[in-house]
Amino acid sequence: MSNKLFQSYKQKPIIDEHYDVICIGSGLGSLCTASILARRGKRVLICEKHTTPGGFTHVFTRNDYEWDVGLHYVGDMDRKGSLVRLAFEHVTDGNLKWADMGEVYDKVIIEDRVYDYHKGLKAWKENMKAYFPTENDARAIDKYVELIFAVNKGAKDFYAKKVMPDFLRMLASPFMNNDYSKYAHQTTKQVLDEISDNDELKAVLSAQFGDYGTPPSKSSFVIHAAVALHYMNGGFYPVGGSEEIFNTIAPSIINAGGTILIGAAVKEIIVENGVAKGVLMQDGKTIKSDIVVSGAGVHITYKHLLSSESKKKIKYLDDALNLPSSYGHLSLYIGLKNTADELNLPKANYWIYPNGTDHDKALENYLQDYNNEFPVVYISFPASKNPNFTDKYPGRSTIEIITVAKYDWFKEWENTRWKKRGEAYDVLKEKLAKRLLEHLYKYEPQIRGKIDTYELSTPITTKHFCNYLQGEIYGLDHQPSRFAKEYLKPQTPIKNLYLTGQDIVTVGIAGALLSGILTASSITKTNIINEMIKQKIQNNNS
Ligand SMILES: Cc1cc2nc3c(=O)[nH]c(=O)nc-3n(C[C@H](O)[C@H](O)[C@H](O)COP(=O)(O)OP(=O)(O)OC[C@H]3O[C@@H](n4cnc5c(N)ncnc54)[C@H](O)[C@@H]3O)c2cc1C
């Protein structure tokens, strides 16, 4: 990665005393906000706590391998009129390329029964109906698709309301599409139970719940509908890996006179007379700005980054701090001394459900005791998705396996030093890693004996590197109650303090990208999406 794109705070870089905007955290929400504002002439300072920029889009390298942390696939990249594509083209100046994962993007395995998710609505439906050929099941599949389209149609108004001034939102509410709010209050399970009695079909339809982290009986149907539709036109992977997201967005921020700092933890947001004025860094230095944007998540921002005086301004503080967090996770990062081609690795992600059709029961059972079977094992094959992988790592490939984990299982080691957490921690990790590997060998047996290295991350790793308090995988949990919280929006009660990132929209690369658009729209009081469209038309005509 070119070190011209960021500077290390520890090496005492030259920093101005004042910026137009300071963004806390370098996750995609912050990067997108910063890039849009930079294009409008703002000088933005990004302060990132971690020593690698990008938030969950950062990659890490070890023993000559490289792994993505929080990106395995993104949807909606080749649909005409796709907002995700338009926004990525805008903030990266068209420099980020996406590789198509092909006809099958997700492979669902329930016990040993395999169901492929095919790219494109027509193919997806046809194949699903071939797996479930009865008339009742076909009707349920049609109804399901109809519902996910209806919900997503309503999403536009729901998100537009997040940037409207209060009086306008009240005036506009009766005229807006309310399907989203209606389904936001229902769980995925409630909706699926209404359309089908077939447990196997319902288990297959809800198999992507790991993408948003909340099982069917607890997740709002709108997050399920958003994820299902997002991927229905196929899965895409950034050419060069997920670090290319930062690499292609950062130049727009730097070229406008901005600075991106790593190893730069913000201790407190400076608020004077109810107005955000800058940040106090962990080392005591203050940096001033006209606007502060926090992309560090709702819990971190409201719990740790405001003084007790400033917290008094946040009327919903207790409610916000009590919003449930998503679960933690284990990630197993695997390196192999063969190419993806040599090992015949697939591009599709595997969603393995070893316990059968009841995802909720399987999760509950496992959360009671990690010795019980994993509720879901997700396997991703980045080396086969990234067409440039072997240019950078000749003769090698990588695999990533993810499952759920509780922070509490690892809490006793939270204050130990990374890499030196002690034997008991390493033994527990090894035991869990070995169990995860057996699931991989079952479906890709040629890999047995080919693994060169592997390393397991736990929720305390996530806390250490990405600063999520309970090592949560996706920030706030996606339960119905979350979608009723009108304060989950860019504007805060503190003047000139804004929020961005997954917590104010939803989890995901698309969610974080949209959060950046909403935050920039809120700050500039401009419809940024219209501007992006105009810009695209101009570029096409020139
Ligand atoms: C294992 C995993 C797999 C995923 N897979 C996918 C996928 O395949 N597809 C998909 O669409 N999405 C996926 N996601 C979700 C996606 O990565 C996230 O939703 C998204 O990247 C979150 O972006 P964000 O803007 O909210 O910021 P984050 O990425 O959460 O970044 C926040 C940043 O703020 C920094 N920070 C916090 N506190 C401070 C402070 N005090 N001072 C300075 N900096 C601070 C943190 O260090 C962090 O870098 C995955 C996530 C995980 C964890």
Short mmCIF file of N, CA and C in Angstrom, two decimals, residues 378-435:
data_model
loop_
_atom_site.label_atom_id
_atom_site.label_comp_id
_atom_site.label_asym_id
_atom_site.label_seq_id
_atom_site.Cartn_x
_atom_site.Cartn_y
_atom_site.Cartn_z
N TYR A 378 -19.30 -20.22 7.81
CA TYR A 378 -19.25 -19.48 6.54
C TYR A 378 -17.82 -19.60 6.00
N ILE A 379 -17.70 -19.98 4.73
CA ILE A 379 -16.35 -20.11 4.15
C ILE A 379 -16.26 -19.25 2.90
N SER A 380 -15.17 -18.48 2.83
CA SER A 380 -14.97 -17.58 1.70
C SER A 380 -13.60 -17.88 1.08
N PHE A 381 -13.53 -17.76 -0.25
CA PHE A 381 -12.31 -18.13 -0.96
C PHE A 381 -11.78 -16.91 -1.73
N PRO A 382 -11.20 -15.94 -1.02
CA PRO A 382 -10.81 -14.68 -1.66
C PRO A 382 -9.81 -14.85 -2.80
N ALA A 383 -8.94 -15.84 -2.68
CA ALA A 383 -7.91 -16.00 -3.72
C ALA A 383 -8.53 -16.37 -5.06
N SER A 384 -9.67 -17.03 -5.03
CA SER A 384 -10.28 -17.35 -6.34
C SER A 384 -11.19 -16.22 -6.81
N LYS A 385 -11.61 -15.34 -5.89
CA LYS A 385 -12.47 -14.22 -6.31
C LYS A 385 -11.65 -13.07 -6.88
N ASN A 386 -10.42 -12.94 -6.40
CA ASN A 386 -9.59 -11.79 -6.79
C ASN A 386 -8.70 -12.17 -7.97
N PRO A 387 -8.98 -11.64 -9.17
CA PRO A 387 -8.20 -12.06 -10.34
C PRO A 387 -6.72 -11.67 -10.25
N ASN A 388 -6.38 -10.74 -9.36
CA ASN A 388 -4.97 -10.31 -9.23
C ASN A 388 -4.21 -11.01 -8.12
N PHE A 389 -4.86 -11.96 -7.46
CA PHE A 389 -4.25 -12.52 -6.25
C PHE A 389 -2.87 -13.10 -6.52
N THR A 390 -2.75 -13.91 -7.58
CA THR A 390 -1.46 -14.58 -7.79
C THR A 390 -0.38 -13.63 -8.29
N ASP A 391 -0.78 -12.45 -8.86
CA ASP A 391 0.26 -11.47 -9.23
C ASP A 391 1.00 -11.03 -7.97
N LYS A 392 0.23 -10.84 -6.91
CA LYS A 392 0.83 -10.35 -5.66
C LYS A 392 1.41 -11.49 -4.83
N TYR A 393 0.74 -12.63 -4.87
CA TYR A 393 1.17 -13.78 -4.05
C TYR A 393 1.27 -15.02 -4.94
N PRO A 394 2.33 -15.09 -5.77
CA PRO A 394 2.44 -16.22 -6.69
C PRO A 394 2.50 -17.56 -5.94
N GLY A 395 1.81 -18.54 -6.49
CA GLY A 395 1.87 -19.90 -5.93
C GLY A 395 1.12 -20.07 -4.62
N ARG A 396 0.30 -19.08 -4.26
CA ARG A 396 -0.38 -19.15 -2.96
C ARG A 396 -1.88 -18.92 -3.08
N SER A 397 -2.57 -19.19 -2.01
CA SER A 397 -4.00 -18.84 -1.95
C SER A 397 -4.40 -18.71 -0.48
N THR A 398 -5.59 -18.18 -0.26
CA THR A 398 -6.09 -18.01 1.10
C THR A 398 -7.56 -18.42 1.18
N ILE A 399 -7.97 -18.75 2.38
CA ILE A 399 -9.37 -19.09 2.66
C ILE A 399 -9.71 -18.44 4.00
N GLU A 400 -10.96 -18.04 4.16
CA GLU A 400 -11.39 -17.49 5.45
C GLU A 400 -12.65 -18.21 5.93
N ILE A 401 -12.67 -18.56 7.19
CA ILE A 401 -13.85 -19.24 7.75
C ILE A 401 -14.36 -18.41 8.93
N ILE A 402 -15.65 -18.21 8.98
CA ILE A 402 -16.22 -17.37 10.05
C ILE A 402 -17.36 -18.10 10.75
N THR A 403 -17.43 -17.95 12.05
CA THR A 403 -18.62 -18.36 12.78
C THR A 403 -18.87 -17.39 13.93
N VAL A 404 -19.94 -17.62 14.64
CA VAL A 404 -20.34 -16.74 15.74
C VAL A 404 -19.48 -17.02 16.98
N ALA A 405 -19.32 -16.02 17.84
CA ALA A 405 -18.65 -16.23 19.13
C ALA A 405 -19.14 -15.20 20.13
N LYS A 406 -19.07 -15.56 21.39
CA LYS A 406 -19.46 -14.62 22.45
C LYS A 406 -18.22 -13.95 23.00
N TYR A 407 -18.30 -12.66 23.24
CA TYR A 407 -17.18 -11.93 23.84
C TYR A 407 -16.82 -12.53 25.19
N ASP A 408 -17.86 -12.90 25.95
CA ASP A 408 -17.64 -13.41 27.31
C ASP A 408 -16.75 -14.65 27.36
N TRP A 409 -16.77 -15.44 26.29
CA TRP A 409 -15.94 -16.64 26.29
C TRP A 409 -14.45 -16.30 26.37
N PHE A 410 -14.13 -15.06 25.94
CA PHE A 410 -12.71 -14.66 25.85
C PHE A 410 -12.38 -13.50 26.80
N LYS A 411 -13.40 -13.07 27.54
CA LYS A 411 -13.27 -11.86 28.37
C LYS A 411 -12.07 -11.92 29.31
N GLU A 412 -11.80 -13.12 29.86
CA GLU A 412 -10.71 -13.20 30.84
C GLU A 412 -9.35 -12.78 30.25
N TRP A 413 -9.27 -12.74 28.92
CA TRP A 413 -7.99 -12.36 28.29
C TRP A 413 -8.01 -10.94 27.72
N GLU A 414 -9.10 -10.18 28.00
CA GLU A 414 -9.24 -8.89 27.31
C GLU A 414 -8.13 -7.89 27.66
N ASN A 415 -7.55 -8.04 28.85
CA ASN A 415 -6.50 -7.07 29.21
C ASN A 415 -5.08 -7.60 29.00
N THR A 416 -4.99 -8.76 28.34
CA THR A 416 -3.65 -9.28 28.03
C THR A 416 -3.17 -8.65 26.73
N ARG A 417 -1.89 -8.82 26.45
CA ARG A 417 -1.33 -8.20 25.23
C ARG A 417 -1.55 -9.07 24.00
N TRP A 418 -1.90 -8.43 22.90
CA TRP A 418 -2.09 -9.14 21.64
C TRP A 418 -0.88 -10.02 21.35
N LYS A 419 -1.10 -11.24 20.92
CA LYS A 419 -0.06 -12.22 20.59
C LYS A 419 0.59 -12.83 21.83
N LYS A 420 0.29 -12.24 23.00
CA LYS A 420 0.87 -12.77 24.24
C LYS A 420 -0.23 -12.97 25.27
N ARG A 421 -1.30 -13.61 24.84
CA ARG A 421 -2.45 -13.73 25.74
C ARG A 421 -2.37 -14.99 26.61
N GLY A 422 -1.37 -15.80 26.37
CA GLY A 422 -1.17 -16.95 27.24
C GLY A 422 -1.63 -18.26 26.62
N GLU A 423 -1.17 -19.34 27.25
CA GLU A 423 -1.36 -20.67 26.68
C GLU A 423 -2.83 -21.08 26.63
N ALA A 424 -3.56 -20.76 27.71
CA ALA A 424 -4.95 -21.22 27.77
C ALA A 424 -5.75 -20.62 26.61
N TYR A 425 -5.48 -19.37 26.30
CA TYR A 425 -6.16 -18.70 25.17
C TYR A 425 -5.78 -19.40 23.86
N ASP A 426 -4.49 -19.66 23.70
CA ASP A 426 -4.03 -20.31 22.46
C ASP A 426 -4.62 -21.71 22.32
N VAL A 427 -4.73 -22.42 23.44
CA VAL A 427 -5.28 -23.79 23.39
C VAL A 427 -6.75 -23.74 22.97
N LEU A 428 -7.49 -22.80 23.55
CA LEU A 428 -8.91 -22.67 23.19
C LEU A 428 -9.04 -22.33 21.70
N LYS A 429 -8.21 -21.39 21.25
CA LYS A 429 -8.28 -21.00 19.83
C LYS A 429 -7.97 -22.19 18.92
N GLU A 430 -6.97 -22.95 19.30
CA GLU A 430 -6.56 -24.09 18.48
C GLU A 430 -7.69 -25.12 18.36
N LYS A 431 -8.36 -25.32 19.50
CA LYS A 431 -9.46 -26.29 19.52
C LYS A 431 -10.58 -25.83 18.56
N LEU A 432 -10.91 -24.55 18.64
CA LEU A 432 -11.98 -24.03 17.79
C LEU A 432 -11.55 -24.03 16.32
N ALA A 433 -10.29 -23.66 16.08
CA ALA A 433 -9.78 -23.62 14.69
C ALA A 433 -9.85 -25.01 14.05
N LYS A 434 -9.45 -26.01 14.81
CA LYS A 434 -9.44 -27.39 14.28
C LYS A 434 -10.85 -27.83 13.92
N ARG A 435 -11.81 -27.46 14.77
CA ARG A 435 -13.20 -27.82 14.48
C ARG A 435 -13.70 -27.14 13.21
#
